[in-house]
Amino acid sequence: MEITIVVLAKSKTPQGYNIIGINLAINQLVRLVSDEDTPLNFEDIFYPNEIPTEKFDVVQIEITENQDLWYQPENLVVDTEYYFLYVRQATWNDIMYALHAPDFILNNISCKLSKNDIQNWNGNKSIELILASEVNLKMDNIKLSCNIKYNEHWYNNLSLTDDKLIKYYVDVLLERENVTLENVLVVVGLEGGEDGSFYKVVDNIIHIPTTKISY
């Protein structure tokens, strides 16, 4: 099956690349995985001209199935026999149509979910695109920490997953104590931890025309 997506987030993991996007046919968030239930390899995300897929590309991809795992219902298995095909660059409309407005980011105000939290959650998700009223970034010892204010609740000490985004903000913070973004889009996902919990992580921070930045 062929679908067209906007690439919203792209991050490198020890197993490969985590790709999150918007299925433009239904304006729903999806996560792309390989048929081995792992992130995609680097060669899996190339175009025919051997240029890799980047954030905010609109691409056509071949899907073999909806994996629909209990903790990641958005997973789509990519047919890696086919190249990704570049269509165009994303527009704001492409992105904003998929914006979520839940009461809480991923079910509750905690920064992690247990297995029971997920299994008892009506409308289970493992990815959300939200408009945060405030995002504060600072260095916590040697680690970049992200705090999100959404719907009057703070979600503190979240980790970023995108190496390029981490480097960008670490460089900005070399001469500043913190960076505050107001009115900014955030892609938040769930990542399994060694303790069996699922932690909320920041997969991308997207500035929009009304985003305000202060230091």
GROMACS .gro file of N, CA and C in nm, residues 75-201:
model
  381
   75ASN      N    1   0.238   0.236   1.462
   75ASN     CA    2   0.347   0.180   1.383
   75ASN      C    3   0.302   0.127   1.247
   76LEU      N    4   0.374   0.168   1.143
   76LEU     CA    5   0.353   0.116   1.008
   76LEU      C    6   0.482   0.050   0.961
   77VAL      N    7   0.471  -0.070   0.905
   77VAL     CA    8   0.588  -0.143   0.857
   77VAL      C    9   0.618  -0.102   0.714
   78VAL      N   10   0.738  -0.052   0.691
   78VAL     CA   11   0.779  -0.005   0.559
   78VAL      C   12   0.829  -0.122   0.475
   79ASP      N   13   0.789  -0.124   0.349
   79ASP     CA   14   0.842  -0.221   0.253
   79ASP      C   15   0.977  -0.168   0.205
   80THR      N   16   1.085  -0.222   0.261
   80THR     CA   17   1.218  -0.168   0.233
   80THR      C   18   1.273  -0.210   0.097
   81GLU      N   19   1.194  -0.283   0.020
   81GLU     CA   20   1.233  -0.314  -0.118
   81GLU      C   21   1.220  -0.191  -0.207
   82TYR      N   22   1.147  -0.091  -0.160
   82TYR     CA   23   1.121   0.029  -0.239
   82TYR      C   24   1.190   0.151  -0.177
   83TYR      N   25   1.235   0.242  -0.263
   83TYR     CA   26   1.287   0.370  -0.216
   83TYR      C   27   1.174   0.459  -0.164
   84PHE      N   28   1.208   0.550  -0.075
   84PHE     CA   29   1.119   0.662  -0.047
   84PHE      C   30   1.120   0.753  -0.170
   85LEU      N   31   1.008   0.814  -0.203
   85LEU     CA   32   1.000   0.905  -0.318
   85LEU      C   33   0.966   1.045  -0.269
   86TYR      N   34   1.052   1.140  -0.300
   86TYR     CA   35   1.030   1.279  -0.259
   86TYR      C   36   0.918   1.341  -0.342
   87VAL      N   37   0.826   1.411  -0.276
   87VAL     CA   38   0.714   1.477  -0.344
   87VAL      C   39   0.733   1.628  -0.344
   88ARG      N   40   0.751   1.685  -0.225
   88ARG     CA   41   0.764   1.831  -0.210
   88ARG      C   42   0.800   1.862  -0.065
   89GLN      N   43   0.811   1.990  -0.034
   89GLN     CA   44   0.827   2.033   0.104
   89GLN      C   45   0.691   2.052   0.170
   90ALA      N   46   0.684   2.029   0.298
   90ALA     CA   47   0.558   2.042   0.372
   90ALA      C   48   0.516   2.188   0.382
   91THR      N   49   0.386   2.209   0.393
   91THR     CA   50   0.330   2.342   0.421
   91THR      C   51   0.283   2.345   0.566
   92TRP      N   52   0.253   2.465   0.616
   92TRP     CA   53   0.199   2.475   0.752
   92TRP      C   54   0.066   2.404   0.763
   93ASN      N   55  -0.015   2.411   0.658
   93ASN     CA   56  -0.144   2.341   0.662
   93ASN      C   57  -0.125   2.191   0.679
   94ASP      N   58  -0.027   2.133   0.609
   94ASP     CA   59   0.000   1.989   0.623
   94ASP      C   60   0.022   1.952   0.769
   95ILE      N   61   0.096   2.037   0.839
   95ILE     CA   62   0.133   2.008   0.977
   95ILE      C   63   0.020   2.040   1.074
   96MET      N   64  -0.042   2.157   1.058
   96MET     CA   65  -0.141   2.203   1.156
   96MET      C   66  -0.268   2.118   1.156
   97TYR      N   67  -0.302   2.056   1.043
   97TYR     CA   68  -0.421   1.971   1.039
   97TYR      C   69  -0.409   1.851   1.133
   98ALA      N   70  -0.284   1.813   1.167
   98ALA     CA   71  -0.263   1.697   1.254
   98ALA      C   72  -0.243   1.735   1.400
   99LEU      N   73  -0.261   1.864   1.431
   99LEU     CA   74  -0.240   1.911   1.568
   99LEU      C   75  -0.342   1.849   1.663
  100HIS      N   76  -0.294   1.803   1.779
  100HIS     CA   77  -0.380   1.746   1.882
  100HIS      C   78  -0.408   1.850   1.990
  101ALA      N   79  -0.519   1.836   2.059
  101ALA     CA   80  -0.552   1.924   2.172
  101ALA      C   81  -0.603   1.842   2.289
  102PRO      N   82  -0.524   1.745   2.337
  102PRO     CA   83  -0.567   1.662   2.450
  102PRO      C   84  -0.561   1.742   2.581
  103ASP      N   85  -0.627   1.692   2.684
  103ASP     CA   86  -0.618   1.757   2.815
  103ASP      C   87  -0.477   1.747   2.871
  104PHE      N   88  -0.413   1.631   2.850
  104PHE     CA   89  -0.278   1.607   2.899
  104PHE      C   90  -0.193   1.552   2.784
  105ILE      N   91  -0.061   1.570   2.795
  105ILE     CA   92   0.028   1.511   2.696
  105ILE      C   93   0.039   1.362   2.725
  106LEU      N   94  -0.007   1.280   2.631
  106LEU     CA   95   0.000   1.134   2.644
  106LEU      C   96  -0.057   1.085   2.778
  107ASN      N   97  -0.185   1.114   2.796
  107ASN     CA   98  -0.269   1.053   2.899
  107ASN      C   99  -0.270   1.120   3.036
  108ASN      N  100  -0.156   1.164   3.089
  108ASN     CA  101  -0.156   1.219   3.225
  108ASN      C  102  -0.044   1.322   3.241
  109ILE      N  103  -0.032   1.380   3.361
  109ILE     CA  104   0.069   1.484   3.383
  109ILE      C  105   0.205   1.426   3.423
  110SER      N  106   0.213   1.295   3.438
  110SER     CA  107   0.340   1.231   3.469
  110SER      C  108   0.431   1.234   3.347
  111CYS      N  109   0.561   1.221   3.371
  111CYS     CA  110   0.657   1.217   3.261
  111CYS      C  111   0.684   1.076   3.212
  112LYS      N  112   0.612   0.978   3.270
  112LYS     CA  113   0.626   0.841   3.222
  112LYS      C  114   0.495   0.766   3.245
  113LEU      N  115   0.477   0.656   3.172
  113LEU     CA  116   0.359   0.572   3.185
  113LEU      C  117   0.402   0.430   3.218
  114SER      N  118   0.323   0.362   3.299
  114SER     CA  119   0.346   0.220   3.326
  114SER      C  120   0.272   0.137   3.221
  115LYS      N  121   0.298   0.008   3.221
  115LYS     CA  122   0.225  -0.082   3.132
  115LYS      C  123   0.075  -0.074   3.160
  116ASN      N  124   0.038  -0.070   3.288
  116ASN     CA  125  -0.104  -0.061   3.324
  116ASN      C  126  -0.166   0.070   3.278
  117ASP      N  127  -0.089   0.180   3.288
  117ASP     CA  128  -0.138   0.309   3.239
  117ASP      C  129  -0.180   0.300   3.093
  118ILE      N  130  -0.094   0.237   3.013
  118ILE     CA  131  -0.119   0.228   2.869
  118ILE      C  132  -0.235   0.134   2.840
  119GLN      N  133  -0.237   0.018   2.905
  119GLN     CA  134  -0.341  -0.080   2.877
  119GLN      C  135  -0.479  -0.034   2.924
  120ASN      N  136  -0.484   0.054   3.024
  120ASN     CA  137  -0.613   0.103   3.074
  120ASN      C  138  -0.654   0.237   3.012
  121TRP      N  139  -0.575   0.284   2.917
  121TRP     CA  140  -0.598   0.416   2.856
  121TRP      C  141  -0.689   0.402   2.734
  122ASN      N  142  -0.807   0.458   2.743
  122ASN     CA  143  -0.901   0.457   2.630
  122ASN      C  144  -0.855   0.561   2.528
  123GLY      N  145  -0.820   0.517   2.409
  123GLY     CA  146  -0.767   0.609   2.308
  123GLY      C  147  -0.616   0.616   2.311
  124ASN      N  148  -0.554   0.506   2.350
  124ASN     CA  149  -0.409   0.494   2.362
  124ASN      C  150  -0.335   0.552   2.241
  125LYS      N  151  -0.232   0.632   2.269
  125LYS     CA  152  -0.143   0.687   2.167
  125LYS      C  153   0.001   0.676   2.218
  126SER      N  154   0.096   0.676   2.126
  126SER     CA  155   0.236   0.684   2.167
  126SER      C  156   0.306   0.802   2.101
  127ILE      N  157   0.232   0.885   2.027
  127ILE     CA  158   0.286   1.008   1.968
  127ILE      C  159   0.178   1.115   1.975
  128GLU      N  160   0.218   1.237   2.005
  128GLU     CA  161   0.126   1.350   1.996
  128GLU      C  162   0.199   1.473   1.943
  129LEU      N  163   0.128   1.551   1.864
  129LEU     CA  164   0.175   1.681   1.817
  129LEU      C  165   0.090   1.786   1.889
  130ILE      N  166   0.154   1.865   1.974
  130ILE     CA  167   0.079   1.960   2.056
  130ILE      C  168   0.138   2.101   2.039
  131LEU      N  169   0.055   2.201   2.069
  131LEU     CA  170   0.100   2.340   2.072
  131LEU      C  171   0.126   2.377   2.218
  132ALA      N  172   0.253   2.387   2.253
  132ALA     CA  173   0.291   2.418   2.391
  132ALA      C  174   0.292   2.568   2.413
  133SER      N  175   0.241   2.611   2.527
  133SER     CA  176   0.245   2.754   2.558
  133SER      C  177   0.387   2.798   2.591
  134GLU      N  178   0.468   2.705   2.644
  134GLU     CA  179   0.606   2.739   2.678
  134GLU      C  180   0.693   2.615   2.678
  135VAL      N  181   0.813   2.629   2.627
  135VAL     CA  182   0.916   2.525   2.635
  135VAL      C  183   1.043   2.589   2.687
  136ASN      N  184   1.098   2.533   2.793
  136ASN     CA  185   1.220   2.585   2.852
  136ASN      C  186   1.330   2.480   2.839
  137LEU      N  187   1.444   2.521   2.784
  137LEU     CA  188   1.557   2.431   2.766
  137LEU      C  189   1.675   2.482   2.846
  138LYS      N  190   1.742   2.390   2.916
  138LYS     CA  191   1.859   2.428   2.994
  138LYS      C  192   1.949   2.306   3.009
  139MET      N  193   2.075   2.332   3.047
  139MET     CA  194   2.168   2.224   3.072
  139MET      C  195   2.154   2.179   3.217
  140ASP      N  196   2.131   2.051   3.237
  140ASP     CA  197   2.124   1.991   3.370
  140ASP      C  198   2.249   1.907   3.387
  141ASN      N  199   2.351   1.966   3.450
  141ASN     CA  200   2.487   1.910   3.452
  141ASN      C  201   2.536   1.902   3.308
  142ILE      N  202   2.551   1.783   3.252
  142ILE     CA  203   2.599   1.774   3.113
  142ILE      C  204   2.487   1.732   3.017
  143LYS      N  205   2.366   1.726   3.065
  143LYS     CA  206   2.254   1.679   2.983
  143LYS      C  207   2.159   1.794   2.953
  144LEU      N  208   2.109   1.798   2.829
  144LEU     CA  209   2.009   1.897   2.791
  144LEU      C  210   1.873   1.853   2.843
  145SER      N  211   1.808   1.941   2.916
  145SER     CA  212   1.678   1.911   2.975
  145SER      C  213   1.572   2.000   2.913
  146CYS      N  214   1.454   1.942   2.887
  146CYS     CA  215   1.344   2.014   2.824
  146CYS      C  216   1.222   2.011   2.915
  147ASN      N  217   1.169   2.128   2.945
  147ASN     CA  218   1.049   2.140   3.028
  147ASN      C  219   0.938   2.202   2.943
  148ILE      N  220   0.822   2.138   2.942
  148ILE     CA  221   0.711   2.181   2.857
  148ILE      C  222   0.592   2.224   2.943
  149LYS      N  223   0.539   2.342   2.913
  149LYS     CA  224   0.415   2.385   2.975
  149LYS      C  225   0.303   2.371   2.872
  150TYR      N  226   0.206   2.287   2.906
  150TYR     CA  227   0.093   2.263   2.816
  150TYR      C  228  -0.035   2.255   2.897
  151ASN      N  229  -0.134   2.332   2.858
  151ASN     CA  230  -0.265   2.331   2.925
  151ASN      C  231  -0.250   2.352   3.077
  152GLU      N  232  -0.161   2.447   3.111
  152GLU     CA  233  -0.136   2.489   3.250
  152GLU      C  234  -0.062   2.384   3.334
  153HIS      N  235  -0.014   2.277   3.274
  153HIS     CA  236   0.065   2.177   3.346
  153HIS      C  237   0.208   2.176   3.293
  154TRP      N  238   0.304   2.153   3.383
  154TRP     CA  239   0.444   2.142   3.343
  154TRP      C  240   0.484   1.994   3.335
  155TYR      N  241   0.559   1.961   3.231
  155TYR     CA  242   0.618   1.828   3.213
  155TYR      C  243   0.769   1.852   3.211
  156ASN      N  244   0.837   1.811   3.319
  156ASN     CA  245   0.975   1.851   3.340
  156ASN      C  246   1.076   1.741   3.311
  157ASN      N  247   1.196   1.787   3.276
  157ASN     CA  248   1.312   1.699   3.257
  157ASN      C  249   1.291   1.594   3.150
  158LEU      N  250   1.226   1.633   3.040
  158LEU     CA  251   1.211   1.541   2.927
  158LEU      C  252   1.338   1.543   2.843
  159SER      N  253   1.369   1.430   2.782
  159SER     CA  254   1.487   1.419   2.697
  159SER      C  255   1.451   1.447   2.552
  160LEU      N  256   1.546   1.505   2.477
  160LEU     CA  257   1.532   1.520   2.333
  160LEU      C  258   1.596   1.399   2.266
  161THR      N  259   1.540   1.358   2.152
  161THR     CA  260   1.592   1.240   2.082
  161THR      C  261   1.669   1.274   1.955
  162ASP      N  262   1.654   1.396   1.904
  162ASP     CA  263   1.712   1.435   1.775
  162ASP      C  264   1.852   1.492   1.799
  163ASP      N  265   1.956   1.422   1.749
  163ASP     CA  266   2.094   1.465   1.771
  163ASP      C  267   2.121   1.606   1.718
  164LYS      N  268   2.066   1.638   1.601
  164LYS     CA  269   2.088   1.771   1.544
  164LYS      C  270   2.023   1.879   1.629
  165LEU      N  271   1.904   1.850   1.680
  165LEU     CA  272   1.834   1.945   1.765
  165LEU      C  273   1.909   1.963   1.898
  166ILE      N  274   1.959   1.853   1.952
  166ILE     CA  275   2.036   1.860   2.077
  166ILE      C  276   2.160   1.947   2.057
  167LYS      N  277   2.233   1.923   1.949
  167LYS     CA  278   2.355   2.002   1.922
  167LYS      C  279   2.322   2.150   1.907
  168TYR      N  280   2.213   2.179   1.836
  168TYR     CA  281   2.174   2.319   1.814
  168TYR      C  282   2.151   2.390   1.948
  169TYR      N  283   2.071   2.329   2.036
  169TYR     CA  284   2.039   2.396   2.162
  169TYR      C  285   2.155   2.393   2.260
  170VAL      N  286   2.238   2.290   2.258
  170VAL     CA  287   2.357   2.289   2.342
  170VAL      C  288   2.449   2.404   2.303
  171ASP      N  289   2.466   2.427   2.173
  171ASP     CA  290   2.549   2.538   2.125
  171ASP      C  291   2.490   2.673   2.169
  172VAL      N  292   2.358   2.686   2.159
  172VAL     CA  293   2.292   2.810   2.201
  172VAL      C  294   2.314   2.835   2.350
  173LEU      N  295   2.313   2.726   2.429
  173LEU     CA  296   2.322   2.739   2.575
  173LEU      C  297   2.465   2.752   2.627
  174LEU      N  298   2.563   2.750   2.538
  174LEU     CA  299   2.701   2.768   2.582
  174LEU      C  300   2.720   2.904   2.648
  175GLU      N  301   2.646   3.005   2.604
  175GLU     CA  302   2.661   3.140   2.656
  175GLU      C  303   2.536   3.189   2.729
  176ARG      N  304   2.440   3.098   2.754
  176ARG     CA  305   2.315   3.138   2.817
  176ARG      C  306   2.275   3.034   2.921
  177GLU      N  307   2.199   3.077   3.020
  177GLU     CA  308   2.155   2.984   3.124
  177GLU      C  309   2.040   2.897   3.076
  178ASN      N  310   1.949   2.957   2.997
  178ASN     CA  311   1.836   2.880   2.945
  178ASN      C  312   1.780   2.949   2.822
  179VAL      N  313   1.696   2.877   2.751
  179VAL     CA  314   1.623   2.929   2.636
  179VAL      C  315   1.476   2.902   2.658
  180THR      N  316   1.392   3.002   2.638
  180THR     CA  317   1.248   2.985   2.653
  180THR      C  318   1.179   3.012   2.520
  181LEU      N  319   1.095   2.918   2.478
  181LEU     CA  320   1.016   2.931   2.356
  181LEU      C  321   0.870   2.939   2.396
  182GLU      N  322   0.799   3.035   2.340
  182GLU     CA  323   0.655   3.048   2.366
  182GLU      C  324   0.577   3.021   2.239
  183ASN      N  325   0.468   2.947   2.253
  183ASN     CA  326   0.381   2.916   2.139
  183ASN      C  327   0.458   2.838   2.032
  184VAL      N  328   0.490   2.715   2.063
  184VAL     CA  329   0.575   2.633   1.977
  184VAL      C  330   0.516   2.492   1.967
  185LEU      N  331   0.529   2.431   1.850
  185LEU     CA  332   0.483   2.294   1.830
  185LEU      C  333   0.586   2.196   1.885
  186VAL      N  334   0.537   2.089   1.948
  186VAL     CA  335   0.626   1.987   2.002
  186VAL      C  336   0.572   1.849   1.965
  187VAL      N  337   0.661   1.764   1.914
  187VAL     CA  338   0.627   1.623   1.889
  187VAL      C  339   0.677   1.544   2.009
  188VAL      N  340   0.584   1.480   2.080
  188VAL     CA  341   0.618   1.403   2.200
  188VAL      C  342   0.586   1.256   2.175
  189GLY      N  343   0.681   1.169   2.206
  189GLY     CA  344   0.659   1.025   2.189
  189GLY      C  345   0.690   0.950   2.317
  190LEU      N  346   0.665   0.820   2.314
  190LEU     CA  347   0.695   0.732   2.427
  190LEU      C  348   0.814   0.643   2.392
  191GLU      N  349   0.905   0.629   2.487
  191GLU     CA  350   1.025   0.548   2.467
  191GLU      C  351   1.039   0.454   2.586
  192GLY      N  352   1.055   0.324   2.558
  192GLY     CA  353   1.066   0.226   2.665
  192GLY      C  354   1.195   0.239   2.743
  193GLY      N  355   1.184   0.228   2.877
  193GLY     CA  356   1.302   0.233   2.963
  193GLY      C  357   1.338   0.096   3.017
  194GLU      N  358   1.457   0.086   3.075
  194GLU     CA  359   1.503  -0.043   3.128
  194GLU      C  360   1.421  -0.087   3.249
  195ASP      N  361   1.353   0.008   3.314
  195ASP     CA  362   1.273  -0.026   3.432
  195ASP      C  363   1.132  -0.073   3.396
  196GLY      N  364   1.103  -0.085   3.266
  196GLY     CA  365   0.970  -0.130   3.223
  196GLY      C  366   0.870  -0.018   3.204
  197SER      N  367   0.908   0.105   3.239
  197SER     CA  368   0.820   0.220   3.217
  197SER      C  369   0.840   0.275   3.076
  198PHE      N  370   0.746   0.358   3.033
  198PHE     CA  371   0.754   0.424   2.903
  198PHE      C  372   0.764   0.574   2.927
  199TYR      N  373   0.876   0.632   2.884
  199TYR     CA  374   0.905   0.772   2.915
  199TYR      C  375   0.864   0.864   2.801
  200LYS      N  376   0.809   0.980   2.837
  200LYS     CA  377   0.774   1.080   2.738
  200LYS      C  378   0.902   1.152   2.694
  201VAL      N  379   0.925   1.155   2.564
  201VAL     CA  380   1.045   1.218   2.508
  201VAL      C  381   1.004   1.319   2.401
   0.00000   0.00000   0.00000
